[in-house]
PDB file of C-alpha atoms in Angstrom:
ATOM      1  CA  MET A1046      74.846  24.635  -4.922  1.00  0.00           C
ATOM      2  CA  LYS A1047      75.066  22.115  -7.934  1.00  0.00           C
ATOM      3  CA  LYS A1048      75.994  19.264  -5.852  1.00  0.00           C
ATOM      4  CA  TYR A1049      72.969  19.596  -3.555  1.00  0.00           C
ATOM      5  CA  PHE A1050      70.767  20.013  -6.675  1.00  0.00           C
ATOM      6  CA  LYS A1051      72.164  17.098  -8.206  1.00  0.00           C
ATOM      7  CA  LEU A1052      71.685  14.808  -4.900  1.00  0.00           C
ATOM      8  CA  PHE A1053      68.099  16.107  -4.651  1.00  0.00           C
ATOM      9  CA  SER A1054      67.404  15.129  -8.318  1.00  0.00           C
ATOM     10  CA  LEU A1055      68.946  11.789  -7.752  1.00  0.00           C
ATOM     11  CA  ALA A1056      66.883  11.183  -4.381  1.00  0.00           C
ATOM     12  CA  LEU A1057      63.598  12.365  -6.395  1.00  0.00           C
ATOM     13  CA  CYS A1058      64.400   9.966  -9.121  1.00  0.00           C
ATOM     14  CA  ALA A1059      64.887   7.097  -6.617  1.00  0.00           C
ATOM     15  CA  VAL A1060      61.324   8.001  -5.255  1.00  0.00           C
ATOM     16  CA  PHE A1061      59.713   7.679  -8.664  1.00  0.00           C
ATOM     17  CA  ALA A1062      61.690   4.681  -9.414  1.00  0.00           C
ATOM     18  CA  CYS A1063      60.389   2.942  -6.324  1.00  0.00           C
ATOM     19  CA  LEU A1064      56.809   3.861  -6.864  1.00  0.00           C
ATOM     20  CA  ALA A1065      57.003   2.606 -10.604  1.00  0.00           C
ATOM     21  CA  PHE A1066      59.307  -0.525 -10.581  1.00  0.00           C
ATOM     22  CA  THR A1067      59.656  -1.676  -7.020  1.00  0.00           C
ATOM     23  CA  GLY A1068      55.991  -2.186  -5.734  1.00  0.00           C
ATOM     24  CA  CYS A1069      56.273   0.511  -3.219  1.00  0.00           C
ATOM     25  CA  SER A1070      52.847   1.571  -1.949  1.00  0.00           C
ATOM     26  CA  SER A1071      51.410   4.823  -3.172  1.00  0.00           C
ATOM     27  CA  PRO A1072      49.362   6.879  -0.745  1.00  0.00           C
ATOM     28  CA  THR A1073      45.781   5.701  -0.110  1.00  0.00           C
ATOM     29  CA  THR A1074      42.515   7.405   1.071  1.00  0.00           C
ATOM     30  CA  THR A1075      41.085   6.212   4.465  1.00  0.00           C
ATOM     31  CA  PRO A1076      38.462   3.583   3.943  1.00  0.00           C
ATOM     32  CA  GLU A1077      34.992   4.244   4.444  1.00  0.00           C
ATOM     33  CA  PRO A1078      33.629   3.016   7.747  1.00  0.00           C
ATOM     34  CA  PRO A1079      31.194  -0.029   7.461  1.00  0.00           C
ATOM     35  CA  VAL A1080      27.483   1.039   7.150  1.00  0.00           C
ATOM     36  CA  THR A1081      25.686   0.258  10.426  1.00  0.00           C
ATOM     37  CA  TYR A1082      22.180  -0.412  10.602  1.00  0.00           C
ATOM     38  CA  ILE A1083      19.465  -0.042  13.462  1.00  0.00           C
ATOM     39  CA  GLY A1084      18.099  -3.581  12.867  1.00  0.00           C
ATOM     40  CA  SER A1085      19.987  -6.960  12.538  1.00  0.00           C
ATOM     41  CA  LYS A1086      18.577  -7.460   8.927  1.00  0.00           C
ATOM     42  CA  THR A1087      19.819  -5.091   6.392  1.00  0.00           C
ATOM     43  CA  PRO A1088      17.063  -3.116   4.246  1.00  0.00           C
ATOM     44  CA  THR A1089      17.756  -5.496   1.303  1.00  0.00           C
ATOM     45  CA  GLU A1090      17.495  -8.780   3.159  1.00  0.00           C
ATOM     46  CA  THR A1091      14.327 -10.776   3.068  1.00  0.00           C
ATOM     47  CA  LYS A1092      12.003 -10.041   5.936  1.00  0.00           C
ATOM     48  CA  ALA A1093       9.712 -12.391   7.671  1.00  0.00           C
ATOM     49  CA  VAL A1094       6.260 -11.995   9.306  1.00  0.00           C
ATOM     50  CA  GLY A1095       6.692 -10.426  12.643  1.00  0.00           C
ATOM     51  CA  ASP A1096       9.860  -8.522  11.834  1.00  0.00           C
ATOM     52  CA  ILE A1097       9.918  -5.220  13.199  1.00  0.00           C
ATOM     53  CA  VAL A1098      10.891  -2.431  10.565  1.00  0.00           C
ATOM     54  CA  PHE A1099      12.970   0.519  11.527  1.00  0.00           C
ATOM     55  CA  THR A1100      13.373   4.026  10.225  1.00  0.00           C
ATOM     56  CA  ASP A1101      16.371   3.141   8.036  1.00  0.00           C
ATOM     57  CA  GLY A1102      14.579   0.124   6.379  1.00  0.00           C
ATOM     58  CA  SER A1103      16.556  -2.402   8.430  1.00  0.00           C
ATOM     59  CA  ALA A1104      14.539  -5.098  10.608  1.00  0.00           C
ATOM     60  CA  SER A1105      14.670  -7.288  13.444  1.00  0.00           C
ATOM     61  CA  PRO A1106      12.777 -10.362  14.395  1.00  0.00           C
ATOM     62  CA  TYR A1107      10.468  -9.566  17.464  1.00  0.00           C
ATOM     63  CA  THR A1108      12.346 -12.527  19.307  1.00  0.00           C
ATOM     64  CA  GLU A1109      15.393 -10.472  19.427  1.00  0.00           C
ATOM     65  CA  GLU A1110      15.936  -8.258  22.591  1.00  0.00           C
ATOM     66  CA  LEU A1111      15.307  -4.778  21.453  1.00  0.00           C
ATOM     67  CA  THR A1112      17.018  -1.851  22.812  1.00  0.00           C
ATOM     68  CA  ASN A1113      15.324   1.327  23.639  1.00  0.00           C
ATOM     69  CA  GLU A1114      16.916   2.945  20.626  1.00  0.00           C
ATOM     70  CA  GLN A1115      15.341   0.182  18.472  1.00  0.00           C
ATOM     71  CA  LYS A1116      11.976   0.519  20.036  1.00  0.00           C
ATOM     72  CA  ALA A1117      12.111   4.377  19.348  1.00  0.00           C
ATOM     73  CA  ALA A1118      13.014   3.750  15.916  1.00  0.00           C
ATOM     74  CA  ALA A1119      10.401   1.076  15.068  1.00  0.00           C
ATOM     75  CA  ILE A1120       7.927   2.007  12.465  1.00  0.00           C
ATOM     76  CA  ALA A1121       6.086  -1.066  11.289  1.00  0.00           C
ATOM     77  CA  VAL A1122       5.578  -4.808  11.745  1.00  0.00           C
ATOM     78  CA  ILE A1123       5.691  -7.244   8.742  1.00  0.00           C
ATOM     79  CA  PHE A1124       2.331  -9.115   8.328  1.00  0.00           C
ATOM     80  CA  TYR A1125       2.726 -10.578   4.698  1.00  0.00           C
ATOM     81  CA  VAL A1126       5.773 -11.915   2.755  1.00  0.00           C
ATOM     82  CA  GLY A1127       4.556 -13.595  -0.482  1.00  0.00           C
ATOM     83  CA  ASP A1128       5.646 -14.718  -3.953  1.00  0.00           C
ATOM     84  CA  GLU A1129       3.894 -14.603  -7.240  1.00  0.00           C
ATOM     85  CA  ASN A1130       1.889 -17.846  -6.371  1.00  0.00           C
ATOM     86  CA  ASP A1131       0.440 -16.400  -3.115  1.00  0.00           C
ATOM     87  CA  THR A1132      -2.893 -14.525  -2.445  1.00  0.00           C
ATOM     88  CA  LEU A1133      -1.537 -11.250  -2.887  1.00  0.00           C
ATOM     89  CA  GLY A1134       1.469 -11.981  -5.186  1.00  0.00           C
ATOM     90  CA  ALA A1135       5.138 -11.047  -4.593  1.00  0.00           C
ATOM     91  CA  LYS A1136       4.937  -8.428  -1.864  1.00  0.00           C
ATOM     92  CA  THR A1137       6.203  -7.561   1.464  1.00  0.00           C
ATOM     93  CA  LEU A1138       3.701  -5.655   3.491  1.00  0.00           C
ATOM     94  CA  GLY A1139       4.093  -4.130   6.901  1.00  0.00           C
ATOM     95  CA  VAL A1140       1.298  -2.521   9.068  1.00  0.00           C
ATOM     96  CA  GLY A1141       2.057   1.050  10.754  1.00  0.00           C
ATOM     97  CA  LEU A1142       2.269   1.100  14.487  1.00  0.00           C
ATOM     98  CA  ILE A1143      -0.848   2.458  16.251  1.00  0.00           C
ATOM     99  CA  THR A1144       0.517   3.324  19.543  1.00  0.00           C
ATOM    100  CA  GLU A1145      -2.928   4.541  20.898  1.00  0.00           C
ATOM    101  CA  ARG A1146      -6.011   2.883  19.807  1.00  0.00           C
ATOM    102  CA  THR A1147      -7.904   6.198  19.986  1.00  0.00           C
ATOM    103  CA  ASN A1148      -5.837   7.638  17.056  1.00  0.00           C
ATOM    104  CA  CYS A1149      -7.494   5.273  14.524  1.00  0.00           C
ATOM    105  CA  MET A1150     -11.041   4.981  15.694  1.00  0.00           C
ATOM    106  CA  GLY A1151     -14.197   6.493  14.787  1.00  0.00           C
ATOM    107  CA  LEU A1152     -13.331   7.167  11.085  1.00  0.00           C
ATOM    108  CA  GLN A1153     -15.661   7.164   8.093  1.00  0.00           C
ATOM    109  CA  TRP A1154     -14.797   5.400   4.865  1.00  0.00           C
ATOM    110  CA  CYS A1155     -16.501   8.499   3.327  1.00  0.00           C
ATOM    111  CA  LEU A1156     -19.077  11.140   3.957  1.00  0.00           C
ATOM    112  CA  SER A1157     -22.723  10.817   2.569  1.00  0.00           C
ATOM    113  CA  ASP A1158     -22.050  13.693   0.421  1.00  0.00           C
ATOM    114  CA  ALA A1159     -19.134  12.098  -1.221  1.00  0.00           C
ATOM    115  CA  VAL A1160     -18.840  10.985  -5.096  1.00  0.00           C
ATOM    116  CA  ALA A1161     -18.028   7.463  -4.051  1.00  0.00           C
ATOM    117  CA  TYR A1162     -20.800   7.288  -1.251  1.00  0.00           C
ATOM    118  CA  ASP A1163     -23.650   5.982  -3.517  1.00  0.00           C
ATOM    119  CA  SER A1164     -21.563   4.031  -6.128  1.00  0.00           C
ATOM    120  CA  TRP A1165     -19.739   0.705  -6.602  1.00  0.00           C
ATOM    121  CA  ASP A1166     -17.813   2.313  -9.515  1.00  0.00           C
ATOM    122  CA  TYR A1167     -14.880   2.911  -7.297  1.00  0.00           C
ATOM    123  CA  ALA A1168     -12.473   0.902  -4.997  1.00  0.00           C
ATOM    124  CA  LYS A1169     -13.437  -2.425  -6.425  1.00  0.00           C
ATOM    125  CA  ASN A1170      -9.986  -4.120  -5.684  1.00  0.00           C
ATOM    126  CA  MET A1171     -10.135  -7.023  -3.218  1.00  0.00           C
ATOM    127  CA  ASP A1172      -6.464  -7.367  -3.266  1.00  0.00           C
ATOM    128  CA  ASP A1173      -4.684  -4.107  -3.717  1.00  0.00           C
ATOM    129  CA  GLY A1174      -5.540  -1.365  -1.411  1.00  0.00           C
ATOM    130  CA  LYS A1175      -2.950   1.011  -3.032  1.00  0.00           C
ATOM    131  CA  ALA A1176      -4.937   0.797  -6.080  1.00  0.00           C
ATOM    132  CA  ASN A1177      -8.034   1.626  -4.176  1.00  0.00           C
ATOM    133  CA  THR A1178      -6.570   4.287  -2.158  1.00  0.00           C
ATOM    134  CA  ASP A1179      -5.043   5.919  -5.443  1.00  0.00           C
ATOM    135  CA  GLU A1180      -8.466   5.729  -7.133  1.00  0.00           C
ATOM    136  CA  ILE A1181     -10.347   7.427  -4.199  1.00  0.00           C
ATOM    137  CA  ALA A1182      -7.474  10.207  -4.094  1.00  0.00           C
ATOM    138  CA  GLY A1183      -8.085  10.966  -7.768  1.00  0.00           C
ATOM    139  CA  LEU A1184     -11.679  11.716  -7.579  1.00  0.00           C
ATOM    140  CA  SER A1185     -12.913  15.199  -8.128  1.00  0.00           C
ATOM    141  CA  ASP A1186     -14.169  15.770  -4.605  1.00  0.00           C
ATOM    142  CA  TYR A1187     -11.017  14.257  -2.849  1.00  0.00           C
ATOM    143  CA  GLY A1188      -9.320  17.597  -2.405  1.00  0.00           C
ATOM    144  CA  ASP A1189      -7.694  17.500   1.188  1.00  0.00           C
ATOM    145  CA  GLY A1190      -9.514  14.347   1.892  1.00  0.00           C
ATOM    146  CA  THR A1191     -12.024  15.707   4.321  1.00  0.00           C
ATOM    147  CA  LYS A1192     -14.707  13.795   2.436  1.00  0.00           C
ATOM    148  CA  TYR A1193     -12.835  10.686   2.698  1.00  0.00           C
ATOM    149  CA  PRO A1194     -11.437  10.332   6.461  1.00  0.00           C
ATOM    150  CA  ALA A1195     -10.362   6.551   6.408  1.00  0.00           C
ATOM    151  CA  PHE A1196      -8.332   7.403   3.306  1.00  0.00           C
ATOM    152  CA  LYS A1197      -7.112  10.443   4.495  1.00  0.00           C
ATOM    153  CA  PHE A1198      -5.676   8.921   7.629  1.00  0.00           C
ATOM    154  CA  CYS A1199      -3.700   6.314   5.679  1.00  0.00           C
ATOM    155  CA  ARG A1200      -2.403   8.711   3.042  1.00  0.00           C
ATOM    156  CA  ASP A1201      -1.450  11.292   5.834  1.00  0.00           C
ATOM    157  CA  TYR A1202       0.132   8.602   7.713  1.00  0.00           C
ATOM    158  CA  THR A1203       3.901   9.431   8.002  1.00  0.00           C
ATOM    159  CA  ALA A1204       7.115   7.692   9.753  1.00  0.00           C
ATOM    160  CA  LYS A1205      10.606   8.650   9.633  1.00  0.00           C
ATOM    161  CA  GLY A1206      12.193   7.306   6.570  1.00  0.00           C
ATOM    162  CA  PHE A1207       8.776   6.325   4.886  1.00  0.00           C
ATOM    163  CA  THR A1208       6.640   9.569   4.533  1.00  0.00           C
ATOM    164  CA  THR A1209       4.717   8.575   1.511  1.00  0.00           C
ATOM    165  CA  ASN A1210       2.825   5.557  -0.104  1.00  0.00           C
ATOM    166  CA  TRP A1211       1.047   4.538   3.056  1.00  0.00           C
ATOM    167  CA  TYR A1212      -2.423   3.253   2.048  1.00  0.00           C
ATOM    168  CA  LEU A1213      -5.851   1.902   3.495  1.00  0.00           C
ATOM    169  CA  PRO A1214      -5.572  -1.938   2.836  1.00  0.00           C
ATOM    170  CA  ALA A1215      -7.993  -3.801   0.652  1.00  0.00           C
ATOM    171  CA  TYR A1216     -10.094  -6.497   2.120  1.00  0.00           C
ATOM    172  CA  ASN A1217      -7.848  -9.424   1.431  1.00  0.00           C
ATOM    173  CA  GLU A1218      -4.836  -7.735   2.991  1.00  0.00           C
ATOM    174  CA  LEU A1219      -6.755  -7.267   6.175  1.00  0.00           C
ATOM    175  CA  LYS A1220      -7.266 -10.964   6.036  1.00  0.00           C
ATOM    176  CA  MET A1221      -3.410 -11.436   5.844  1.00  0.00           C
ATOM    177  CA  LEU A1222      -3.074  -9.329   8.604  1.00  0.00           C
ATOM    178  CA  TYR A1223      -5.598 -11.389  10.835  1.00  0.00           C
ATOM    179  CA  ALA A1224      -3.676 -14.624   9.730  1.00  0.00           C
ATOM    180  CA  SER A1225      -0.341 -13.125  10.989  1.00  0.00           C
ATOM    181  CA  LEU A1226      -2.041 -11.545  13.960  1.00  0.00           C
ATOM    182  CA  THR A1227      -0.253 -13.677  16.567  1.00  0.00           C
ATOM    183  CA  GLU A1228       3.113 -12.493  15.439  1.00  0.00           C
ATOM    184  CA  VAL A1229       2.079  -9.228  14.810  1.00  0.00           C
ATOM    185  CA  GLY A1230       0.756  -9.033  18.571  1.00  0.00           C
ATOM    186  CA  ASN A1231       4.089 -10.563  19.769  1.00  0.00           C
ATOM    187  CA  ALA A1232       6.120  -7.854  17.912  1.00  0.00           C
ATOM    188  CA  LEU A1233       3.745  -5.166  19.399  1.00  0.00           C
ATOM    189  CA  ASN A1234       4.188  -6.570  22.921  1.00  0.00           C
ATOM    190  CA  ALA A1235       8.085  -6.576  22.380  1.00  0.00           C
ATOM    191  CA  LEU A1236       7.623  -2.799  21.537  1.00  0.00           C
ATOM    192  CA  ASP A1237       5.437  -2.284  24.645  1.00  0.00           C
ATOM    193  CA  ILE A1238       2.369  -1.324  22.432  1.00  0.00           C
ATOM    194  CA  GLU A1239      -1.064  -2.378  23.014  1.00  0.00           C
ATOM    195  CA  ASN A1240      -2.646  -4.622  20.553  1.00  0.00           C
ATOM    196  CA  PRO A1241      -5.044  -2.430  18.653  1.00  0.00           C
ATOM    197  CA  TYR A1242      -6.949  -5.275  17.016  1.00  0.00           C
ATOM    198  CA  VAL A1243      -8.005  -7.328  19.928  1.00  0.00           C
ATOM    199  CA  ASP A1244      -7.756  -7.248  23.694  1.00  0.00           C
ATOM    200  CA  ASN A1245      -8.892  -9.764  26.234  1.00  0.00           C
ATOM    201  CA  LEU A1246     -12.619  -8.763  25.920  1.00  0.00           C
ATOM    202  CA  TYR A1247     -13.286  -7.427  22.438  1.00  0.00           C
ATOM    203  CA  ALA A1248     -12.219  -7.520  19.086  1.00  0.00           C
ATOM    204  CA  TYR A1249     -12.434  -4.505  16.698  1.00  0.00           C
ATOM    205  CA  THR A1250     -13.791  -3.764  13.293  1.00  0.00           C
ATOM    206  CA  TYR A1251     -11.481  -2.346  10.738  1.00  0.00           C
ATOM    207  CA  PHE A1252     -12.621  -0.554   7.209  1.00  0.00           C
ATOM    208  CA  SER A1253     -10.860  -2.018   4.112  1.00  0.00           C
ATOM    209  CA  SER A1254     -10.450   0.255   1.258  1.00  0.00           C
ATOM    210  CA  THR A1255     -12.881  -2.279  -1.102  1.00  0.00           C
ATOM    211  CA  ARG A1256     -16.380  -1.351  -1.383  1.00  0.00           C
ATOM    212  CA  LYS A1257     -19.093  -3.785  -1.421  1.00  0.00           C
ATOM    213  CA  TYR A1258     -20.420  -5.207  -4.543  1.00  0.00           C
ATOM    214  CA  THR A1259     -23.995  -5.844  -3.763  1.00  0.00           C
ATOM    215  CA  ALA A1260     -27.652  -4.962  -4.761  1.00  0.00           C
ATOM    216  CA  ASN A1261     -28.501  -1.172  -5.808  1.00  0.00           C
ATOM    217  CA  LYS A1262     -30.140  -0.329  -2.689  1.00  0.00           C
ATOM    218  CA  TYR A1263     -26.944  -1.126  -0.805  1.00  0.00           C
ATOM    219  CA  LEU A1264     -24.291   1.140  -3.058  1.00  0.00           C
ATOM    220  CA  ASN A1265     -23.303   2.936   0.237  1.00  0.00           C
ATOM    221  CA  ILE A1266     -21.591  -0.336   1.877  1.00  0.00           C
ATOM    222  CA  ALA A1267     -17.931  -0.930   2.003  1.00  0.00           C
ATOM    223  CA  ILE A1268     -16.615  -4.103   3.227  1.00  0.00           C
ATOM    224  CA  ALA A1269     -14.974  -4.378   6.954  1.00  0.00           C
ATOM    225  CA  PHE A1270     -13.005  -6.902   8.711  1.00  0.00           C
ATOM    226  CA  TYR A1271     -13.780  -8.005  12.167  1.00  0.00           C
ATOM    227  CA  PHE A1272     -10.694  -9.396  14.199  1.00  0.00           C
ATOM    228  CA  ALA A1273     -12.642 -11.934  16.038  1.00  0.00           C
ATOM    229  CA  ASP A1274     -11.889 -15.689  16.387  1.00  0.00           C
ATOM    230  CA  GLU A1275     -15.140 -16.683  14.730  1.00  0.00           C
ATOM    231  CA  GLU A1276     -14.285 -16.966  11.228  1.00  0.00           C
ATOM    232  CA  TYR A1277     -17.885 -16.425   9.789  1.00  0.00           C
ATOM    233  CA  LEU A1278     -17.698 -12.894  11.603  1.00  0.00           C
ATOM    234  CA  HIS A1279     -14.644 -11.636   9.839  1.00  0.00           C
ATOM    235  CA  HIS A1280     -16.426 -10.541   6.614  1.00  0.00           C
ATOM    236  CA  GLN A1281     -18.479  -7.626   7.708  1.00  0.00           C
ATOM    237  CA  THR A1282     -20.443  -4.687   5.739  1.00  0.00           C
ATOM    238  CA  SER A1283     -20.706  -1.075   7.048  1.00  0.00           C
ATOM    239  CA  SER A1284     -22.228   1.751   5.668  1.00  0.00           C
ATOM    240  CA  LYS A1285     -19.556   4.090   4.511  1.00  0.00           C
ATOM    241  CA  ASP A1286     -20.582   6.681   6.614  1.00  0.00           C
ATOM    242  CA  GLU A1287     -20.439   4.688   9.899  1.00  0.00           C
ATOM    243  CA  TYR A1288     -17.132   4.889  11.974  1.00  0.00           C
ATOM    244  CA  ASN A1289     -14.815   1.974  12.221  1.00  0.00           C
ATOM    245  CA  TYR A1290     -11.110   1.652  13.065  1.00  0.00           C
ATOM    246  CA  VAL A1291      -8.485   2.286  10.225  1.00  0.00           C
ATOM    247  CA  CYS A1292      -4.890   0.977   9.777  1.00  0.00           C
ATOM    248  CA  ALA A1293      -2.357   2.129   7.282  1.00  0.00           C
ATOM    249  CA  ILE A1294       0.016  -0.353   5.492  1.00  0.00           C
ATOM    250  CA  HIS A1295       3.140  -0.068   3.409  1.00  0.00           C
ATOM    251  CA  THR A1296       5.131  -2.416   1.110  1.00  0.00           C
ATOM    252  CA  PHE A1297       8.893  -3.020   2.319  1.00  0.00           C
TER     253      PHE A1297
END
């Protein structure tokens, strides 16, 4: 018995000596599989105008052939990528996908009995719709958003992976969307989605989150954007309780 115990002890010592002094490999854990993304660009890679964003934050250019899985996972199209010297600063902005034009039509900026209706004290920002949207949402009568349908639409907008922080774009953000409309339209076409901003016969007017600064008798006016070819028609004014189209945007 002592003989076998001695042999076992010697064998055990040999194993430890091998691990400690001869470079024998110790047991290792199974390596984690590489992360795979829906799109060809990882969530942290710089995006480009026209890129399609997916639920996991990854993206693909619209020029790539999309699978049915990618089409089902698409949540936005990038329309602005800027740095600190650009109009809107260092942002990457995407517009939510409006799969049916009727989903975003016929919405008022606010109702006629809302605090912000006869006032130019709110939503003054021309470049930052998030600031405007947050300001309106903080008003005493915002509540569930019923009195501010356009803002409610955007704040309630949701997409898998990005369920918060959608907002009604400021006027200059809508201008950037128009400037990228060719790429956005091509991306929507790649996703088999009807372009909700223009069709063969008509352009459509969208509310911005920016109120119109003008004479006192026009306190109830907001700025809208008309997606037409004629530049002088882009800047529109609309009574806050009139009905226009609305889109929701998000930073990426």
